Amino acid sequence: MTQQTPQVPSTGEPELTGVRNFRDVGGLPTVDGRRVGPGVLFRSGHLAHATDSDTAFLDSLGLHTVFDFRNSADIKLEGPDVTLTGVRTVNLPLSDPADGAGFWTMVREGDLATLRQMLGEGRAEQRMIASYRLIITTRTAEHGRVLDELADGSAPALMHCSAGKDRAGLSIAITLLALGVERDAIEADYLESSAVHRRYKVWRAAHAQDGMSPEVMALLTPLFDARAEYLAAAFTAIEETWGDTDTYLRRGLGLDPAKRERLRERLLAG
């Protein structure tokens, strides 16, 4: 059966079947009155389940590079990305395979009492905040490479992890910081990942006690939300560790002024 080409609604976004949380971040405003160019920087969840029509659409974007921030355990679970014509994939894991493996097994299979103990009373939110801070402070080499690649001509680019929310969300936010995008616009784009049609699908093993009862879902929801306090924690970690954004970009990520200007020229319009 021939698959239909993804429909593009009035928002200008395609309705992809097997790829969640896809969007072009073009149009976001910078503090100096410019905007991110259209068609140069995209974000999404993983591409492993892309349909033929999804793949054809992604091929039409003229991508140079896909940045995949999943680790080997993620890729084993979800599968490798589909192959896109003429596109290079750069895998830069932003979490270790063993990082939280037992935790995510508990999310999929744990009983209600265990979930309460692990995630109740704000512990799920605390875990997310700690994860965001850790990625900022320990993955400077990876984020520095992303900015290097983009400054040296690796756009148009698509960044993704599993859900396209946390690891890709932070990587997009850092790129937007380097471009001088307004903080409110960065936050608004990040929070889009919580829109109903973008959210990562929570799943539990068929044998899991209490399945997806309302209480289980309430306990799990903070893990699958994009929340302003998570992104704020990342920005606070930058300020606490490096003092300000410019120092973080220059010393933490190795983005000197000349390279930053090249990045802006490649990705900004107007």
PDB file of N, CA, C and O in Angstrom, residues 153-210:
ATOM      1  N   GLY A 153      30.019  24.425   9.019  1.00  0.00           N
ATOM      2  CA  GLY A 153      29.239  24.109   7.833  1.00  0.00           C
ATOM      3  C   GLY A 153      28.395  22.861   7.877  1.00  0.00           C
ATOM      4  O   GLY A 153      28.005  22.357   6.828  1.00  0.00           O
ATOM      5  N   SER A 154      28.085  22.346   9.070  1.00  0.00           N
ATOM      6  CA  SER A 154      27.302  21.108   9.170  1.00  0.00           C
ATOM      7  C   SER A 154      25.794  21.329   9.172  1.00  0.00           C
ATOM      8  O   SER A 154      25.035  20.430   9.513  1.00  0.00           O
ATOM      9  N   ALA A 155      25.354  22.510   8.835  1.00  0.00           N
ATOM     10  CA  ALA A 155      23.922  22.791   8.711  1.00  0.00           C
ATOM     11  C   ALA A 155      23.531  22.738   7.228  1.00  0.00           C
ATOM     12  O   ALA A 155      24.389  22.960   6.359  1.00  0.00           O
ATOM     13  N   PRO A 156      22.261  22.469   6.968  1.00  0.00           N
ATOM     14  CA  PRO A 156      21.154  22.232   7.884  1.00  0.00           C
ATOM     15  C   PRO A 156      21.369  20.964   8.730  1.00  0.00           C
ATOM     16  O   PRO A 156      21.901  19.973   8.251  1.00  0.00           O
ATOM     17  N   ALA A 157      20.940  21.076   9.976  1.00  0.00           N
ATOM     18  CA  ALA A 157      21.164  19.984  10.923  1.00  0.00           C
ATOM     19  C   ALA A 157      19.883  19.680  11.689  1.00  0.00           C
ATOM     20  O   ALA A 157      19.048  20.562  11.916  1.00  0.00           O
ATOM     21  N   LEU A 158      19.775  18.417  12.093  1.00  0.00           N
ATOM     22  CA  LEU A 158      18.678  17.980  12.956  1.00  0.00           C
ATOM     23  C   LEU A 158      19.297  17.386  14.213  1.00  0.00           C
ATOM     24  O   LEU A 158      20.221  16.572  14.129  1.00  0.00           O
ATOM     25  N   MET A 159      18.795  17.779  15.374  1.00  0.00           N
ATOM     26  CA  MET A 159      19.264  17.240  16.647  1.00  0.00           C
ATOM     27  C   MET A 159      18.155  16.408  17.269  1.00  0.00           C
ATOM     28  O   MET A 159      17.001  16.847  17.329  1.00  0.00           O
ATOM     29  N   HIS A 160      18.504  15.215  17.737  1.00  0.00           N
ATOM     30  CA  HIS A 160      17.493  14.391  18.399  1.00  0.00           C
ATOM     31  C   HIS A 160      18.138  13.509  19.453  1.00  0.00           C
ATOM     32  O   HIS A 160      19.342  13.231  19.432  1.00  0.00           O
ATOM     33  N   CYS A 161      17.289  13.080  20.389  1.00  0.00           N
ATOM     34  CA  CYS A 161      17.662  12.023  21.337  1.00  0.00           C
ATOM     35  C   CYS A 161      16.559  10.972  21.226  1.00  0.00           C
ATOM     36  O   CYS A 161      16.215  10.577  20.117  1.00  0.00           O
ATOM     37  N   SER A 162      16.008  10.510  22.319  1.00  0.00           N
ATOM     38  CA  SER A 162      14.898   9.561  22.228  1.00  0.00           C
ATOM     39  C   SER A 162      13.573  10.295  22.060  1.00  0.00           C
ATOM     40  O   SER A 162      12.850  10.093  21.093  1.00  0.00           O
ATOM     41  N   ALA A 163      13.270  11.163  23.023  1.00  0.00           N
ATOM     42  CA  ALA A 163      12.014  11.914  22.976  1.00  0.00           C
ATOM     43  C   ALA A 163      12.180  13.281  22.327  1.00  0.00           C
ATOM     44  O   ALA A 163      11.192  13.945  22.030  1.00  0.00           O
ATOM     45  N   GLY A 164      13.429  13.731  22.153  1.00  0.00           N
ATOM     46  CA  GLY A 164      13.651  15.068  21.617  1.00  0.00           C
ATOM     47  C   GLY A 164      13.383  16.159  22.627  1.00  0.00           C
ATOM     48  O   GLY A 164      13.232  17.330  22.263  1.00  0.00           O
ATOM     49  N   LYS A 165      13.354  15.797  23.916  1.00  0.00           N
ATOM     50  CA  LYS A 165      12.954  16.743  24.957  1.00  0.00           C
ATOM     51  C   LYS A 165      14.110  17.194  25.834  1.00  0.00           C
ATOM     52  O   LYS A 165      14.304  18.398  26.041  1.00  0.00           O
ATOM     53  N   ASP A 166      14.878  16.251  26.361  1.00  0.00           N
ATOM     54  CA  ASP A 166      15.887  16.581  27.365  1.00  0.00           C
ATOM     55  C   ASP A 166      17.280  16.788  26.757  1.00  0.00           C
ATOM     56  O   ASP A 166      17.777  17.906  26.720  1.00  0.00           O
ATOM     57  N   ARG A 167      17.892  15.721  26.266  1.00  0.00           N
ATOM     58  CA  ARG A 167      19.244  15.851  25.723  1.00  0.00           C
ATOM     59  C   ARG A 167      19.260  16.712  24.461  1.00  0.00           C
ATOM     60  O   ARG A 167      20.102  17.623  24.337  1.00  0.00           O
ATOM     61  N   ALA A 168      18.330  16.461  23.560  1.00  0.00           N
ATOM     62  CA  ALA A 168      18.237  17.324  22.373  1.00  0.00           C
ATOM     63  C   ALA A 168      17.753  18.717  22.768  1.00  0.00           C
ATOM     64  O   ALA A 168      18.200  19.719  22.205  1.00  0.00           O
ATOM     65  N   GLY A 169      16.846  18.773  23.732  1.00  0.00           N
ATOM     66  CA  GLY A 169      16.339  20.074  24.178  1.00  0.00           C
ATOM     67  C   GLY A 169      17.435  20.958  24.724  1.00  0.00           C
ATOM     68  O   GLY A 169      17.495  22.158  24.429  1.00  0.00           O
ATOM     69  N   LEU A 170      18.320  20.373  25.531  1.00  0.00           N
ATOM     70  CA  LEU A 170      19.440  21.151  26.068  1.00  0.00           C
ATOM     71  C   LEU A 170      20.422  21.544  24.963  1.00  0.00           C
ATOM     72  O   LEU A 170      20.940  22.662  24.949  1.00  0.00           O
ATOM     73  N   SER A 171      20.671  20.646  24.033  1.00  0.00           N
ATOM     74  CA  SER A 171      21.610  20.946  22.951  1.00  0.00           C
ATOM     75  C   SER A 171      21.085  22.063  22.053  1.00  0.00           C
ATOM     76  O   SER A 171      21.842  22.936  21.614  1.00  0.00           O
ATOM     77  N   ILE A 172      19.788  22.035  21.776  1.00  0.00           N
ATOM     78  CA  ILE A 172      19.175  23.129  21.019  1.00  0.00           C
ATOM     79  C   ILE A 172      19.263  24.423  21.818  1.00  0.00           C
ATOM     80  O   ILE A 172      19.610  25.489  21.283  1.00  0.00           O
ATOM     81  N   ALA A 173      18.949  24.360  23.118  1.00  0.00           N
ATOM     82  CA  ALA A 173      18.986  25.565  23.949  1.00  0.00           C
ATOM     83  C   ALA A 173      20.384  26.175  23.971  1.00  0.00           C
ATOM     84  O   ALA A 173      20.538  27.407  23.886  1.00  0.00           O
ATOM     85  N   ILE A 174      21.411  25.350  24.074  1.00  0.00           N
ATOM     86  CA  ILE A 174      22.787  25.848  24.083  1.00  0.00           C
ATOM     87  C   ILE A 174      23.133  26.490  22.739  1.00  0.00           C
ATOM     88  O   ILE A 174      23.763  27.555  22.680  1.00  0.00           O
ATOM     89  N   THR A 175      22.705  25.861  21.652  1.00  0.00           N
ATOM     90  CA  THR A 175      22.948  26.443  20.331  1.00  0.00           C
ATOM     91  C   THR A 175      22.249  27.784  20.207  1.00  0.00           C
ATOM     92  O   THR A 175      22.824  28.765  19.686  1.00  0.00           O
ATOM     93  N   LEU A 176      21.035  27.876  20.707  1.00  0.00           N
ATOM     94  CA  LEU A 176      20.294  29.129  20.641  1.00  0.00           C
ATOM     95  C   LEU A 176      20.940  30.198  21.526  1.00  0.00           C
ATOM     96  O   LEU A 176      20.968  31.381  21.156  1.00  0.00           O
ATOM     97  N   LEU A 177      21.478  29.800  22.670  1.00  0.00           N
ATOM     98  CA  LEU A 177      22.232  30.755  23.498  1.00  0.00           C
ATOM     99  C   LEU A 177      23.407  31.321  22.714  1.00  0.00           C
ATOM    100  O   LEU A 177      23.673  32.527  22.748  1.00  0.00           O
ATOM    101  N   ALA A 178      24.124  30.440  22.020  1.00  0.00           N
ATOM    102  CA  ALA A 178      25.293  30.881  21.256  1.00  0.00           C
ATOM    103  C   ALA A 178      24.895  31.816  20.122  1.00  0.00           C
ATOM    104  O   ALA A 178      25.676  32.702  19.738  1.00  0.00           O
ATOM    105  N   LEU A 179      23.691  31.652  19.602  1.00  0.00           N
ATOM    106  CA  LEU A 179      23.207  32.519  18.528  1.00  0.00           C
ATOM    107  C   LEU A 179      22.671  33.847  19.048  1.00  0.00           C
ATOM    108  O   LEU A 179      22.371  34.741  18.258  1.00  0.00           O
ATOM    109  N   GLY A 180      22.523  33.941  20.362  1.00  0.00           N
ATOM    110  CA  GLY A 180      21.997  35.165  20.937  1.00  0.00           C
ATOM    111  C   GLY A 180      20.484  35.249  20.940  1.00  0.00           C
ATOM    112  O   GLY A 180      19.920  36.342  20.998  1.00  0.00           O
ATOM    113  N   VAL A 181      19.806  34.090  20.904  1.00  0.00           N
ATOM    114  CA  VAL A 181      18.344  34.077  20.932  1.00  0.00           C
ATOM    115  C   VAL A 181      17.857  34.506  22.313  1.00  0.00           C
ATOM    116  O   VAL A 181      18.472  34.186  23.339  1.00  0.00           O
ATOM    117  N   GLU A 182      16.761  35.219  22.340  1.00  0.00           N
ATOM    118  CA  GLU A 182      16.195  35.698  23.595  1.00  0.00           C
ATOM    119  C   GLU A 182      15.846  34.523  24.510  1.00  0.00           C
ATOM    120  O   GLU A 182      15.326  33.503  24.058  1.00  0.00           O
ATOM    121  N   ARG A 183      16.117  34.687  25.805  1.00  0.00           N
ATOM    122  CA  ARG A 183      15.857  33.600  26.757  1.00  0.00           C
ATOM    123  C   ARG A 183      14.390  33.169  26.755  1.00  0.00           C
ATOM    124  O   ARG A 183      14.087  31.971  26.838  1.00  0.00           O
ATOM    125  N   ASP A 184      13.478  34.130  26.679  1.00  0.00           N
ATOM    126  CA  ASP A 184      12.061  33.773  26.681  1.00  0.00           C
ATOM    127  C   ASP A 184      11.717  32.908  25.471  1.00  0.00           C
ATOM    128  O   ASP A 184      10.893  31.991  25.569  1.00  0.00           O
ATOM    129  N   ALA A 185      12.336  33.192  24.336  1.00  0.00           N
ATOM    130  CA  ALA A 185      12.071  32.414  23.119  1.00  0.00           C
ATOM    131  C   ALA A 185      12.662  31.010  23.239  1.00  0.00           C
ATOM    132  O   ALA A 185      12.064  30.033  22.756  1.00  0.00           O
ATOM    133  N   ILE A 186      13.821  30.895  23.873  1.00  0.00           N
ATOM    134  CA  ILE A 186      14.425  29.576  24.095  1.00  0.00           C
ATOM    135  C   ILE A 186      13.513  28.736  24.989  1.00  0.00           C
ATOM    136  O   ILE A 186      13.247  27.567  24.708  1.00  0.00           O
ATOM    137  N   GLU A 187      13.015  29.354  26.047  1.00  0.00           N
ATOM    138  CA  GLU A 187      12.131  28.630  26.960  1.00  0.00           C
ATOM    139  C   GLU A 187      10.835  28.223  26.259  1.00  0.00           C
ATOM    140  O   GLU A 187      10.357  27.087  26.422  1.00  0.00           O
ATOM    141  N   ALA A 188      10.265  29.118  25.475  1.00  0.00           N
ATOM    142  CA  ALA A 188       9.011  28.814  24.793  1.00  0.00           C
ATOM    143  C   ALA A 188       9.183  27.641  23.838  1.00  0.00           C
ATOM    144  O   ALA A 188       8.320  26.753  23.754  1.00  0.00           O
ATOM    145  N   ASP A 189      10.306  27.620  23.103  1.00  0.00           N
ATOM    146  CA  ASP A 189      10.556  26.495  22.203  1.00  0.00           C
ATOM    147  C   ASP A 189      10.717  25.206  22.994  1.00  0.00           C
ATOM    148  O   ASP A 189      10.161  24.163  22.626  1.00  0.00           O
ATOM    149  N   TYR A 190      11.461  25.251  24.083  1.00  0.00           N
ATOM    150  CA  TYR A 190      11.657  24.068  24.923  1.00  0.00           C
ATOM    151  C   TYR A 190      10.324  23.525  25.432  1.00  0.00           C
ATOM    152  O   TYR A 190      10.071  22.314  25.376  1.00  0.00           O
ATOM    153  N   LEU A 191       9.450  24.406  25.901  1.00  0.00           N
ATOM    154  CA  LEU A 191       8.183  23.976  26.483  1.00  0.00           C
ATOM    155  C   LEU A 191       7.232  23.387  25.450  1.00  0.00           C
ATOM    156  O   LEU A 191       6.290  22.670  25.823  1.00  0.00           O
ATOM    157  N   GLU A 192       7.477  23.655  24.181  1.00  0.00           N
ATOM    158  CA  GLU A 192       6.649  23.057  23.127  1.00  0.00           C
ATOM    159  C   GLU A 192       6.678  21.528  23.170  1.00  0.00           C
ATOM    160  O   GLU A 192       5.761  20.869  22.681  1.00  0.00           O
ATOM    161  N   SER A 193       7.737  20.962  23.744  1.00  0.00           N
ATOM    162  CA  SER A 193       7.845  19.499  23.792  1.00  0.00           C
ATOM    163  C   SER A 193       6.781  18.858  24.680  1.00  0.00           C
ATOM    164  O   SER A 193       6.614  17.637  24.654  1.00  0.00           O
ATOM    165  N   SER A 194       6.077  19.674  25.471  1.00  0.00           N
ATOM    166  CA  SER A 194       5.003  19.128  26.303  1.00  0.00           C
ATOM    167  C   SER A 194       3.649  19.179  25.605  1.00  0.00           C
ATOM    168  O   SER A 194       2.655  18.709  26.173  1.00  0.00           O
ATOM    169  N   ALA A 195       3.594  19.739  24.407  1.00  0.00           N
ATOM    170  CA  ALA A 195       2.325  19.755  23.668  1.00  0.00           C
ATOM    171  C   ALA A 195       1.852  18.324  23.442  1.00  0.00           C
ATOM    172  O   ALA A 195       2.661  17.404  23.249  1.00  0.00           O
ATOM    173  N   VAL A 196       0.550  18.122  23.451  1.00  0.00           N
ATOM    174  CA  VAL A 196      -0.024  16.766  23.399  1.00  0.00           C
ATOM    175  C   VAL A 196       0.491  15.988  22.191  1.00  0.00           C
ATOM    176  O   VAL A 196       0.851  14.809  22.301  1.00  0.00           O
ATOM    177  N   HIS A 197       0.560  16.621  21.027  1.00  0.00           N
ATOM    178  CA  HIS A 197       0.960  15.894  19.822  1.00  0.00           C
ATOM    179  C   HIS A 197       2.460  15.660  19.733  1.00  0.00           C
ATOM    180  O   HIS A 197       2.935  14.976  18.834  1.00  0.00           O
ATOM    181  N   ARG A 198       3.227  16.233  20.662  1.00  0.00           N
ATOM    182  CA  ARG A 198       4.682  16.072  20.640  1.00  0.00           C
ATOM    183  C   ARG A 198       5.181  15.091  21.703  1.00  0.00           C
ATOM    184  O   ARG A 198       6.281  14.576  21.604  1.00  0.00           O
ATOM    185  N   ARG A 199       4.417  14.886  22.751  1.00  0.00           N
ATOM    186  CA  ARG A 199       4.904  14.171  23.923  1.00  0.00           C
ATOM    187  C   ARG A 199       5.366  12.754  23.590  1.00  0.00           C
ATOM    188  O   ARG A 199       4.772  12.061  22.768  1.00  0.00           O
ATOM    189  N   TYR A 200       6.429  12.352  24.261  1.00  0.00           N
ATOM    190  CA  TYR A 200       6.913  10.976  24.164  1.00  0.00           C
ATOM    191  C   TYR A 200       5.857  10.059  24.773  1.00  0.00           C
ATOM    192  O   TYR A 200       5.271  10.367  25.814  1.00  0.00           O
ATOM    193  N   LYS A 201       5.601   8.924  24.148  1.00  0.00           N
ATOM    194  CA  LYS A 201       4.587   8.013  24.636  1.00  0.00           C
ATOM    195  C   LYS A 201       5.134   7.198  25.808  1.00  0.00           C
ATOM    196  O   LYS A 201       6.096   6.451  25.667  1.00  0.00           O
ATOM    197  N   VAL A 202       4.507   7.382  26.959  1.00  0.00           N
ATOM    198  CA  VAL A 202       4.868   6.594  28.131  1.00  0.00           C
ATOM    199  C   VAL A 202       4.386   5.166  27.915  1.00  0.00           C
ATOM    200  O   VAL A 202       3.269   4.947  27.466  1.00  0.00           O
ATOM    201  N   TRP A 203       5.260   4.212  28.192  1.00  0.00           N
ATOM    202  CA  TRP A 203       4.798   2.829  28.097  1.00  0.00           C
ATOM    203  C   TRP A 203       5.277   2.035  29.299  1.00  0.00           C
ATOM    204  O   TRP A 203       6.309   2.305  29.877  1.00  0.00           O
ATOM    205  N   ARG A 204       4.422   1.062  29.664  1.00  0.00           N
ATOM    206  CA  ARG A 204       4.712   0.180  30.787  1.00  0.00           C
ATOM    207  C   ARG A 204       4.567  -1.256  30.309  1.00  0.00           C
ATOM    208  O   ARG A 204       3.762  -1.567  29.423  1.00  0.00           O
ATOM    209  N   ALA A 205       5.370  -2.133  30.889  1.00  0.00           N
ATOM    210  CA  ALA A 205       5.298  -3.551  30.528  1.00  0.00           C
ATOM    211  C   ALA A 205       3.903  -4.094  30.831  1.00  0.00           C
ATOM    212  O   ALA A 205       3.257  -3.673  31.804  1.00  0.00           O
ATOM    213  N   ALA A 206       3.451  -5.040  30.010  1.00  0.00           N
ATOM    214  CA  ALA A 206       2.097  -5.588  30.161  1.00  0.00           C
ATOM    215  C   ALA A 206       1.895  -6.221  31.533  1.00  0.00           C
ATOM    216  O   ALA A 206       0.782  -6.219  32.070  1.00  0.00           O
ATOM    217  N   HIS A 207       2.970  -6.749  32.108  1.00  0.00           N
ATOM    218  CA  HIS A 207       2.838  -7.430  33.392  1.00  0.00           C
ATOM    219  C   HIS A 207       3.026  -6.496  34.581  1.00  0.00           C
ATOM    220  O   HIS A 207       2.947  -6.935  35.731  1.00  0.00           O
ATOM    221  N   ALA A 208       3.279  -5.209  34.329  1.00  0.00           N
ATOM    222  CA  ALA A 208       3.557  -4.272  35.420  1.00  0.00           C
ATOM    223  C   ALA A 208       2.324  -4.111  36.312  1.00  0.00           C
ATOM    224  O   ALA A 208       1.225  -3.844  35.838  1.00  0.00           O
ATOM    225  N   GLN A 209       2.564  -4.265  37.599  1.00  0.00           N
ATOM    226  CA  GLN A 209       1.470  -4.112  38.555  1.00  0.00           C
ATOM    227  C   GLN A 209       0.943  -2.679  38.501  1.00  0.00           C
ATOM    228  O   GLN A 209       1.710  -1.729  38.409  1.00  0.00           O
ATOM    229  N   ASP A 210      -0.366  -2.523  38.526  1.00  0.00           N
ATOM    230  CA  ASP A 210      -1.047  -1.226  38.473  1.00  0.00           C
ATOM    231  C   ASP A 210      -0.938  -0.552  37.107  1.00  0.00           C
ATOM    232  O   ASP A 210      -1.479   0.531  36.914  1.00  0.00           O
TER     233      ASP A 210
END
